[in-house]
PDB file of C-alpha atoms in Angstrom:
ATOM      1  CA  MET A   1     -23.911 -11.847   9.186  1.00  0.00           C
ATOM      2  CA  PHE A   2     -23.342 -10.978   5.701  1.00  0.00           C
ATOM      3  CA  CYS A   3     -26.050  -9.269   4.169  1.00  0.00           C
ATOM      4  CA  VAL A   4     -26.704  -9.244   0.138  1.00  0.00           C
ATOM      5  CA  PHE A   5     -25.791  -5.960  -1.464  1.00  0.00           C
ATOM      6  CA  ASN A   6     -28.097  -5.435  -4.682  1.00  0.00           C
ATOM      7  CA  GLY A   7     -26.334  -2.151  -5.524  1.00  0.00           C
ATOM      8  CA  LEU A   8     -24.135  -1.174  -8.614  1.00  0.00           C
ATOM      9  CA  SER A   9     -20.459  -0.850  -8.903  1.00  0.00           C
ATOM     10  CA  ARG A  10     -18.547   1.315 -11.271  1.00  0.00           C
ATOM     11  CA  LEU A  11     -14.758   1.363 -12.148  1.00  0.00           C
ATOM     12  CA  VAL A  12     -13.310   4.912 -12.022  1.00  0.00           C
ATOM     13  CA  MET A  13     -10.048   6.202 -13.136  1.00  0.00           C
ATOM     14  CA  PRO A  14      -8.837   8.888 -10.551  1.00  0.00           C
ATOM     15  CA  GLY A  15      -7.845  12.299 -12.288  1.00  0.00           C
ATOM     16  CA  ASP A  16      -9.248  14.721 -14.734  1.00  0.00           C
ATOM     17  CA  ARG A  17      -9.043  12.101 -17.632  1.00  0.00           C
ATOM     18  CA  ASP A  18     -12.132  10.455 -16.164  1.00  0.00           C
ATOM     19  CA  PRO A  19     -15.254  12.966 -16.140  1.00  0.00           C
ATOM     20  CA  TYR A  20     -17.193  10.868 -13.618  1.00  0.00           C
ATOM     21  CA  PHE A  21     -14.302  11.102 -11.118  1.00  0.00           C
ATOM     22  CA  MET A  22     -14.566  14.862 -11.155  1.00  0.00           C
ATOM     23  CA  GLU A  23     -18.204  14.725 -11.078  1.00  0.00           C
ATOM     24  CA  SER A  24     -18.343  12.584  -7.988  1.00  0.00           C
ATOM     25  CA  PHE A  25     -15.277  14.073  -6.408  1.00  0.00           C
ATOM     26  CA  GLU A  26     -17.035  15.928  -3.571  1.00  0.00           C
ATOM     27  CA  GLU A  27     -19.281  13.065  -2.738  1.00  0.00           C
ATOM     28  CA  THR A  28     -16.309  10.768  -2.590  1.00  0.00           C
ATOM     29  CA  LEU A  29     -14.498  13.286  -0.337  1.00  0.00           C
ATOM     30  CA  LYS A  30     -17.151  13.765   2.017  1.00  0.00           C
ATOM     31  CA  LEU A  31     -17.602   9.959   2.435  1.00  0.00           C
ATOM     32  CA  TYR A  32     -13.902   9.539   3.083  1.00  0.00           C
ATOM     33  CA  GLN A  33     -14.004  12.162   5.639  1.00  0.00           C
ATOM     34  CA  LYS A  34     -17.234  10.526   7.176  1.00  0.00           C
ATOM     35  CA  TYR A  35     -15.419   7.195   7.354  1.00  0.00           C
ATOM     36  CA  GLU A  36     -12.070   8.628   8.904  1.00  0.00           C
ATOM     37  CA  LEU A  37     -14.231  10.662  11.470  1.00  0.00           C
ATOM     38  CA  THR A  38     -16.548   7.858  12.429  1.00  0.00           C
ATOM     39  CA  ILE A  39     -14.284   4.642  12.115  1.00  0.00           C
ATOM     40  CA  HIS A  40     -10.792   5.933  12.835  1.00  0.00           C
ATOM     41  CA  LYS A  41     -11.891   8.593  15.248  1.00  0.00           C
ATOM     42  CA  LYS A  42      -9.931  11.347  13.511  1.00  0.00           C
ATOM     43  CA  GLU A  43     -11.587  14.287  15.019  1.00  0.00           C
ATOM     44  CA  ALA A  44      -8.270  16.070  16.011  1.00  0.00           C
ATOM     45  CA  GLU A  45      -7.251  15.724  12.334  1.00  0.00           C
ATOM     46  CA  ARG A  46      -9.848  16.117  10.049  1.00  0.00           C
ATOM     47  CA  PRO A  47      -9.271  14.761   6.860  1.00  0.00           C
ATOM     48  CA  THR A  48      -8.713  17.650   4.262  1.00  0.00           C
ATOM     49  CA  GLU A  49      -8.925  17.464   0.464  1.00  0.00           C
ATOM     50  CA  LYS A  50      -5.277  17.788  -0.153  1.00  0.00           C
ATOM     51  CA  GLN A  51      -4.868  14.721   2.458  1.00  0.00           C
ATOM     52  CA  PHE A  52      -7.305  12.651   0.600  1.00  0.00           C
ATOM     53  CA  THR A  53      -5.974  13.524  -2.782  1.00  0.00           C
ATOM     54  CA  ARG A  54      -2.419  12.783  -2.027  1.00  0.00           C
ATOM     55  CA  PHE A  55      -3.399   9.489  -0.412  1.00  0.00           C
ATOM     56  CA  LEU A  56      -5.912   7.940  -2.508  1.00  0.00           C
ATOM     57  CA  ALA A  57      -6.352  10.032  -5.946  1.00  0.00           C
ATOM     58  CA  GLU A  58      -2.671  10.493  -6.911  1.00  0.00           C
ATOM     59  CA  SER A  59      -0.675   7.328  -7.846  1.00  0.00           C
ATOM     60  CA  PRO A  60       2.971   7.045  -9.285  1.00  0.00           C
ATOM     61  CA  LEU A  61       1.443   4.108 -11.437  1.00  0.00           C
ATOM     62  CA  GLN A  62       1.022   4.932 -15.211  1.00  0.00           C
ATOM     63  CA  TYR A  63      -1.883   3.539 -16.940  1.00  0.00           C
ATOM     64  CA  GLN A  64      -0.841   0.754 -19.393  1.00  0.00           C
ATOM     65  CA  SER A  65      -2.475  -1.941 -21.596  1.00  0.00           C
ATOM     66  CA  ALA A  66      -2.079  -5.436 -20.477  1.00  0.00           C
ATOM     67  CA  PRO A  67       0.008  -7.784 -22.567  1.00  0.00           C
ATOM     68  CA  GLY A  68      -1.832  -8.658 -25.566  1.00  0.00           C
ATOM     69  CA  GLN A  69      -4.529  -5.840 -25.096  1.00  0.00           C
ATOM     70  CA  SER A  70      -5.458  -3.672 -27.845  1.00  0.00           C
ATOM     71  CA  PRO A  71      -4.076  -0.066 -27.592  1.00  0.00           C
ATOM     72  CA  MET A  72      -7.427   1.120 -28.767  1.00  0.00           C
ATOM     73  CA  ASP A  73      -8.977  -0.081 -25.433  1.00  0.00           C
ATOM     74  CA  PRO A  74      -9.275   1.848 -22.448  1.00  0.00           C
ATOM     75  CA  PRO A  75      -5.978   0.754 -20.356  1.00  0.00           C
ATOM     76  CA  THR A  76      -6.427  -2.111 -17.852  1.00  0.00           C
ATOM     77  CA  LEU A  77      -3.371  -1.654 -15.645  1.00  0.00           C
ATOM     78  CA  GLY A  78      -2.980   1.266 -13.048  1.00  0.00           C
ATOM     79  CA  SER A  79      -4.708   2.853 -10.215  1.00  0.00           C
ATOM     80  CA  PHE A  80      -8.534   2.687 -10.095  1.00  0.00           C
ATOM     81  CA  HIS A  81     -11.446   3.490  -7.640  1.00  0.00           C
ATOM     82  CA  LEU A  82     -14.307   0.996  -7.732  1.00  0.00           C
ATOM     83  CA  HIS A  83     -17.347   2.755  -6.542  1.00  0.00           C
ATOM     84  CA  TYR A  84     -20.395   0.986  -4.924  1.00  0.00           C
ATOM     85  CA  ILE A  85     -23.822   2.645  -5.416  1.00  0.00           C
ATOM     86  CA  LEU A  86     -26.935   2.017  -3.658  1.00  0.00           C
ATOM     87  CA  ASP A  87     -30.158   3.637  -4.593  1.00  0.00           C
ATOM     88  CA  GLY A  88     -28.347   6.292  -6.150  1.00  0.00           C
ATOM     89  CA  LYS A  89     -26.078   7.047  -3.252  1.00  0.00           C
ATOM     90  CA  LEU A  90     -22.101   6.189  -3.047  1.00  0.00           C
ATOM     91  CA  VAL A  91     -21.787   4.091  -0.221  1.00  0.00           C
ATOM     92  CA  GLY A  92     -18.316   2.375  -0.598  1.00  0.00           C
ATOM     93  CA  VAL A  93     -15.165   3.114  -2.506  1.00  0.00           C
ATOM     94  CA  ASP A  94     -12.394   0.374  -3.163  1.00  0.00           C
ATOM     95  CA  VAL A  95      -8.944   1.866  -3.991  1.00  0.00           C
ATOM     96  CA  LEU A  96      -7.182  -0.669  -6.214  1.00  0.00           C
ATOM     97  CA  ASP A  97      -3.875  -1.139  -8.090  1.00  0.00           C
ATOM     98  CA  VAL A  98      -4.425  -3.424 -11.021  1.00  0.00           C
ATOM     99  CA  LEU A  99      -0.753  -4.831 -11.721  1.00  0.00           C
ATOM    100  CA  PRO A 100       0.466  -7.253 -14.386  1.00  0.00           C
ATOM    101  CA  ASP A 101      -0.036 -10.317 -12.098  1.00  0.00           C
ATOM    102  CA  CYS A 102      -2.546  -9.362  -9.396  1.00  0.00           C
ATOM    103  CA  VAL A 103      -5.160  -6.696  -8.135  1.00  0.00           C
ATOM    104  CA  THR A 104      -3.837  -5.189  -4.874  1.00  0.00           C
ATOM    105  CA  SER A 105      -6.211  -3.569  -2.442  1.00  0.00           C
ATOM    106  CA  VAL A 106      -4.943  -0.017  -1.309  1.00  0.00           C
ATOM    107  CA  TYR A 107      -7.522   1.130   0.920  1.00  0.00           C
ATOM    108  CA  PHE A 108     -11.496   0.760   1.410  1.00  0.00           C
ATOM    109  CA  PHE A 109     -13.727   3.231   2.971  1.00  0.00           C
ATOM    110  CA  TYR A 110     -17.503   3.157   3.156  1.00  0.00           C
ATOM    111  CA  ASP A 111     -20.464   4.956   4.990  1.00  0.00           C
ATOM    112  CA  PRO A 112     -20.714   3.833   8.509  1.00  0.00           C
ATOM    113  CA  ASP A 113     -24.312   3.855   8.185  1.00  0.00           C
ATOM    114  CA  TYR A 114     -24.409   0.850   5.915  1.00  0.00           C
ATOM    115  CA  SER A 115     -22.051  -1.080   8.190  1.00  0.00           C
ATOM    116  CA  TYR A 116     -24.635  -3.971   8.335  1.00  0.00           C
ATOM    117  CA  LEU A 117     -23.889  -4.744   4.888  1.00  0.00           C
ATOM    118  CA  SER A 118     -20.436  -5.951   5.555  1.00  0.00           C
ATOM    119  CA  LEU A 119     -18.960  -3.836   2.751  1.00  0.00           C
ATOM    120  CA  GLY A 120     -15.391  -4.660   3.436  1.00  0.00           C
ATOM    121  CA  THR A 121     -16.217  -8.509   2.981  1.00  0.00           C
ATOM    122  CA  TYR A 122     -18.118  -7.664  -0.167  1.00  0.00           C
ATOM    123  CA  SER A 123     -15.490  -5.705  -1.673  1.00  0.00           C
ATOM    124  CA  VAL A 124     -12.930  -8.597  -1.402  1.00  0.00           C
ATOM    125  CA  LEU A 125     -15.573 -10.594  -3.192  1.00  0.00           C
ATOM    126  CA  LYS A 126     -16.069  -8.098  -5.966  1.00  0.00           C
ATOM    127  CA  GLU A 127     -12.272  -8.155  -6.576  1.00  0.00           C
ATOM    128  CA  ILE A 128     -12.107 -11.699  -6.836  1.00  0.00           C
ATOM    129  CA  GLU A 129     -14.963 -11.641  -9.321  1.00  0.00           C
ATOM    130  CA  MET A 130     -12.769  -8.759 -11.128  1.00  0.00           C
ATOM    131  CA  ILE A 131      -9.601 -10.976 -11.223  1.00  0.00           C
ATOM    132  CA  ARG A 132     -11.549 -13.947 -12.536  1.00  0.00           C
ATOM    133  CA  ALA A 133     -12.972 -11.792 -15.402  1.00  0.00           C
ATOM    134  CA  LEU A 134      -9.483 -10.174 -16.413  1.00  0.00           C
ATOM    135  CA  ASN A 135      -7.587 -13.668 -16.156  1.00  0.00           C
ATOM    136  CA  LYS A 136      -9.832 -14.875 -18.901  1.00  0.00           C
ATOM    137  CA  LYS A 137      -8.380 -12.156 -21.037  1.00  0.00           C
ATOM    138  CA  TYR A 138      -5.048 -11.945 -19.543  1.00  0.00           C
ATOM    139  CA  PRO A 139      -3.972 -14.869 -17.727  1.00  0.00           C
ATOM    140  CA  GLU A 140      -0.892 -13.470 -15.984  1.00  0.00           C
ATOM    141  CA  ILE A 141      -3.428 -11.724 -13.763  1.00  0.00           C
ATOM    142  CA  GLN A 142      -4.414 -14.404 -11.262  1.00  0.00           C
ATOM    143  CA  HIS A 143      -3.669 -13.348  -7.484  1.00  0.00           C
ATOM    144  CA  ALA A 144      -5.481 -10.838  -5.238  1.00  0.00           C
ATOM    145  CA  SER A 145      -3.428  -8.998  -2.695  1.00  0.00           C
ATOM    146  CA  LEU A 146      -5.474  -7.764   0.281  1.00  0.00           C
ATOM    147  CA  GLY A 147      -2.556  -5.496   1.623  1.00  0.00           C
ATOM    148  CA  PHE A 148      -1.309  -5.430   4.938  1.00  0.00           C
ATOM    149  CA  TYR A 149      -2.762  -7.895   7.667  1.00  0.00           C
ATOM    150  CA  VAL A 150      -2.610  -6.759  11.370  1.00  0.00           C
ATOM    151  CA  HIS A 151      -3.702  -9.981  13.205  1.00  0.00           C
ATOM    152  CA  SER A 152      -4.364  -7.766  16.311  1.00  0.00           C
ATOM    153  CA  CYS A 153      -6.599  -5.304  14.575  1.00  0.00           C
ATOM    154  CA  PRO A 154     -10.237  -6.068  14.626  1.00  0.00           C
ATOM    155  CA  LYS A 155     -10.934  -3.986  11.447  1.00  0.00           C
ATOM    156  CA  MET A 156      -8.619  -6.396   9.456  1.00  0.00           C
ATOM    157  CA  GLN A 157     -10.010  -9.526  10.692  1.00  0.00           C
ATOM    158  CA  TYR A 158     -12.292  -9.974   7.681  1.00  0.00           C
ATOM    159  CA  LYS A 159      -9.125 -10.621   5.458  1.00  0.00           C
ATOM    160  CA  ALA A 160      -8.484 -13.811   7.084  1.00  0.00           C
ATOM    161  CA  LYS A 161     -11.962 -15.131   6.332  1.00  0.00           C
ATOM    162  CA  PHE A 162     -10.573 -15.829   2.579  1.00  0.00           C
ATOM    163  CA  GLN A 163      -8.865 -18.879   1.756  1.00  0.00           C
ATOM    164  CA  PRO A 164      -6.592 -19.868   0.759  1.00  0.00           C
ATOM    165  CA  SER A 165      -4.512 -16.921   1.964  1.00  0.00           C
ATOM    166  CA  TYR A 166      -0.872 -16.545   2.487  1.00  0.00           C
ATOM    167  CA  LEU A 167       1.338 -14.255   4.566  1.00  0.00           C
ATOM    168  CA  LEU A 168       4.667 -12.866   3.559  1.00  0.00           C
ATOM    169  CA  CYS A 169       7.446 -13.618   6.219  1.00  0.00           C
ATOM    170  CA  PRO A 170       8.890 -10.011   7.063  1.00  0.00           C
ATOM    171  CA  GLU A 171      12.286 -11.327   7.467  1.00  0.00           C
ATOM    172  CA  VAL A 172      13.162 -14.033   4.726  1.00  0.00           C
ATOM    173  CA  PHE A 173      10.239 -13.096   2.317  1.00  0.00           C
ATOM    174  CA  THR A 174       8.695 -16.226   1.900  1.00  0.00           C
ATOM    175  CA  TRP A 175       4.903 -16.964   1.679  1.00  0.00           C
ATOM    176  CA  HIS A 176       3.111 -19.115   4.155  1.00  0.00           C
ATOM    177  CA  PRO A 177      -0.601 -20.261   4.560  1.00  0.00           C
ATOM    178  CA  LEU A 178      -2.143 -17.954   6.861  1.00  0.00           C
ATOM    179  CA  ASN A 179      -4.011 -20.659   9.042  1.00  0.00           C
ATOM    180  CA  ALA A 180      -0.259 -22.063   9.650  1.00  0.00           C
ATOM    181  CA  CYS A 181       0.560 -18.444  11.055  1.00  0.00           C
ATOM    182  CA  LEU A 182      -2.148 -17.801  13.324  1.00  0.00           C
ATOM    183  CA  GLU A 183      -0.593 -19.605  16.494  1.00  0.00           C
ATOM    184  CA  LYS A 184       2.504 -17.532  16.035  1.00  0.00           C
ATOM    185  CA  LEU A 185       0.646 -14.367  15.641  1.00  0.00           C
ATOM    186  CA  ASN A 186      -1.578 -15.189  18.672  1.00  0.00           C
ATOM    187  CA  LYS A 187       1.528 -15.242  20.954  1.00  0.00           C
ATOM    188  CA  SER A 188       3.268 -12.241  19.257  1.00  0.00           C
ATOM    189  CA  ALA A 189       2.143  -9.404  17.393  1.00  0.00           C
ATOM    190  CA  TYR A 190       5.528  -9.642  15.136  1.00  0.00           C
ATOM    191  CA  HIS A 191       6.822 -12.914  14.346  1.00  0.00           C
ATOM    192  CA  ARG A 192       9.159 -14.579  11.895  1.00  0.00           C
ATOM    193  CA  LEU A 193       6.998 -16.809   9.709  1.00  0.00           C
ATOM    194  CA  GLY A 194       9.824 -18.669   7.845  1.00  0.00           C
ATOM    195  CA  LEU A 195      11.865 -21.576   9.325  1.00  0.00           C
ATOM    196  CA  PRO A 196      14.488 -20.444  11.836  1.00  0.00           C
ATOM    197  CA  GLN A 197      17.321 -21.800   9.518  1.00  0.00           C
ATOM    198  CA  ALA A 198      15.980 -20.046   6.387  1.00  0.00           C
ATOM    199  CA  VAL A 199      18.424 -17.740   4.705  1.00  0.00           C
ATOM    200  CA  ASP A 200      17.659 -14.330   2.966  1.00  0.00           C
ATOM    201  CA  HIS A 201      18.680 -15.158  -0.559  1.00  0.00           C
ATOM    202  CA  ASP A 202      19.771 -11.552  -1.198  1.00  0.00           C
ATOM    203  CA  GLY A 203      22.874 -12.544   0.940  1.00  0.00           C
ATOM    204  CA  ASP A 204      25.133 -10.491   2.940  1.00  0.00           C
ATOM    205  CA  MET A 205      23.589  -6.644   3.180  1.00  0.00           C
ATOM    206  CA  ASP A 206      27.106  -5.295   3.146  1.00  0.00           C
ATOM    207  CA  SER A 207      27.981  -6.608  -0.404  1.00  0.00           C
ATOM    208  CA  TYR A 208      25.135  -4.615  -1.857  1.00  0.00           C
ATOM    209  CA  LEU A 209      24.386  -1.749   0.261  1.00  0.00           C
ATOM    210  CA  ASN A 210      26.239   0.449  -2.018  1.00  0.00           C
ATOM    211  CA  GLU A 211      23.423  -0.088  -4.563  1.00  0.00           C
ATOM    212  CA  ALA A 212      20.990   1.946  -2.507  1.00  0.00           C
ATOM    213  CA  LEU A 213      19.831   5.386  -4.033  1.00  0.00           C
ATOM    214  CA  VAL A 214      19.299   8.266  -1.866  1.00  0.00           C
ATOM    215  CA  LEU A 215      17.132  11.286  -2.296  1.00  0.00           C
ATOM    216  CA  TYR A 216      19.079  14.148  -0.321  1.00  0.00           C
ATOM    217  CA  LYS A 217      18.232  17.895  -0.527  1.00  0.00           C
ATOM    218  CA  ARG A 218      16.357  16.929  -3.934  1.00  0.00           C
ATOM    219  CA  ASN A 219      19.180  15.496  -5.417  1.00  0.00           C
ATOM    220  CA  LEU A 220      19.282  11.749  -6.368  1.00  0.00           C
ATOM    221  CA  MET A 221      22.370  10.008  -5.588  1.00  0.00           C
ATOM    222  CA  THR A 222      24.197   6.670  -4.697  1.00  0.00           C
ATOM    223  CA  PHE A 223      24.815   5.536  -1.022  1.00  0.00           C
ATOM    224  CA  ASP A 224      28.440   6.166  -1.547  1.00  0.00           C
ATOM    225  CA  VAL A 225      28.047   9.669  -2.998  1.00  0.00           C
ATOM    226  CA  TYR A 226      25.628  10.448  -0.119  1.00  0.00           C
ATOM    227  CA  LYS A 227      28.243   9.634   2.605  1.00  0.00           C
ATOM    228  CA  LEU A 228      30.841  11.795   0.944  1.00  0.00           C
ATOM    229  CA  THR A 229      28.229  14.597   0.542  1.00  0.00           C
ATOM    230  CA  LEU A 230      27.370  14.414   4.403  1.00  0.00           C
ATOM    231  CA  LEU A 231      31.039  14.534   5.378  1.00  0.00           C
ATOM    232  CA  LYS A 232      31.435  17.683   3.393  1.00  0.00           C
ATOM    233  CA  THR A 233      28.584  19.388   4.790  1.00  0.00           C
ATOM    234  CA  ARG A 234      29.114  21.713   7.913  1.00  0.00           C
ATOM    235  CA  ARG A 235      26.945  21.376  10.744  1.00  0.00           C
ATOM    236  CA  PRO A 236      26.760  22.401  14.442  1.00  0.00           C
ATOM    237  CA  TYR A 237      27.467  18.848  15.838  1.00  0.00           C
ATOM    238  CA  PRO A 238      29.464  15.930  14.423  1.00  0.00           C
ATOM    239  CA  LEU A 239      27.575  13.611  12.390  1.00  0.00           C
ATOM    240  CA  ASP A 240      26.742  10.407  13.447  1.00  0.00           C
ATOM    241  CA  MET A 241      27.835   8.309  10.377  1.00  0.00           C
ATOM    242  CA  ALA A 242      27.647   4.834  11.889  1.00  0.00           C
ATOM    243  CA  ALA A 243      23.798   5.405  12.982  1.00  0.00           C
ATOM    244  CA  GLU A 244      23.147   6.675   9.532  1.00  0.00           C
ATOM    245  CA  ILE A 245      24.858   3.454   8.019  1.00  0.00           C
ATOM    246  CA  ASN A 246      22.629   1.255  10.223  1.00  0.00           C
ATOM    247  CA  ARG A 247      19.682   3.103   9.320  1.00  0.00           C
ATOM    248  CA  ILE A 248      20.188   2.713   5.561  1.00  0.00           C
ATOM    249  CA  ALA A 249      21.324  -0.944   6.183  1.00  0.00           C
ATOM    250  CA  HIS A 250      18.021  -1.673   8.041  1.00  0.00           C
ATOM    251  CA  TYR A 251      16.060  -0.036   5.078  1.00  0.00           C
ATOM    252  CA  GLY A 252      18.182  -2.106   2.623  1.00  0.00           C
ATOM    253  CA  ARG A 253      17.182  -5.315   4.460  1.00  0.00           C
ATOM    254  CA  LEU A 254      13.374  -4.498   4.537  1.00  0.00           C
ATOM    255  CA  VAL A 255      13.219  -3.638   0.943  1.00  0.00           C
ATOM    256  CA  GLY A 256      15.642  -6.327  -0.432  1.00  0.00           C
ATOM    257  CA  ARG A 257      18.244  -6.246  -3.243  1.00  0.00           C
ATOM    258  CA  ARG A 258      15.977  -6.464  -6.117  1.00  0.00           C
ATOM    259  CA  CYS A 259      14.102  -3.547  -5.124  1.00  0.00           C
ATOM    260  CA  LEU A 260      17.161  -1.403  -3.633  1.00  0.00           C
ATOM    261  CA  PRO A 261      18.521   0.092  -6.872  1.00  0.00           C
ATOM    262  CA  GLN A 262      14.833   0.956  -8.170  1.00  0.00           C
ATOM    263  CA  MET A 263      13.637   3.085  -5.450  1.00  0.00           C
ATOM    264  CA  ALA A 264      15.290   5.899  -3.290  1.00  0.00           C
ATOM    265  CA  LEU A 265      15.344   6.631   0.497  1.00  0.00           C
ATOM    266  CA  TYR A 266      14.341  10.344   1.592  1.00  0.00           C
ATOM    267  CA  CYS A 267      17.412  11.337   3.714  1.00  0.00           C
ATOM    268  CA  ASP A 268      16.982  15.060   4.504  1.00  0.00           C
ATOM    269  CA  ASN A 269      17.964  14.558   8.429  1.00  0.00           C
ATOM    270  CA  ALA A 270      21.000  12.652   9.133  1.00  0.00           C
ATOM    271  CA  PRO A 271      21.581  11.908  12.739  1.00  0.00           C
ATOM    272  CA  LEU A 272      23.894  14.146  14.845  1.00  0.00           C
ATOM    273  CA  ASN A 273      25.889  13.293  17.828  1.00  0.00           C
ATOM    274  CA  ARG A 274      24.963  16.075  20.225  1.00  0.00           C
ATOM    275  CA  GLU A 275      26.932  14.318  23.079  1.00  0.00           C
ATOM    276  CA  THR A 276      30.498  14.874  21.406  1.00  0.00           C
TER     277      THR A 276
END
């Protein structure tokens, strides 16, 4: 049952540029710790302030104005926290990235004492309301991304309630109506959603693997330079170059040709052949 939430919401910019974020930081941190300990049972690895900050308060996104927005107005694009406040108490935090064409939900945590309010469902409705308001000013912003969907995870089942919804095929990167995917997902946790004969438009991985960027020993380099660097490095056991090439090729297939030259794979520990 979904209960009506008669509270307030407030959009917050993480970091010291928003005084309210600093004022509410301790309350937000305690709420996150309570959620992780109660819902995810993380007693053995109690969430720390450092972990919370790295996970949800620091973002690589830069705050920017939306196309056509006055530079005098507060930035529209970037990472935000949407606080849900009930009777003066923080009861939920929706971590959002507002991108040029969508609002994507990064993480949501709430006070377990208010589980009866179905705050996860409410947060999605609030995101949709937010997108509709943004779309009136900036027509390019028109989609809601609810992040990962794991069909076998009960905590994510609420995402399937919203229609129309689409899932991205993990192999050919095509979108498919969620309802049409349920039969496949009920049979197997991992499933190709696209047609069996569908071909990845990126083409043959071997033709563009050298476009991959690698971060090795704090140095950014191309895949070719990385291979030469590995061959020149002394080590107690021979390098398993074939295994490393396969590993990076697998990474390349996952991110695709369009993203490959725009991001870097951290590779400080190349595999060694200890049987030689």
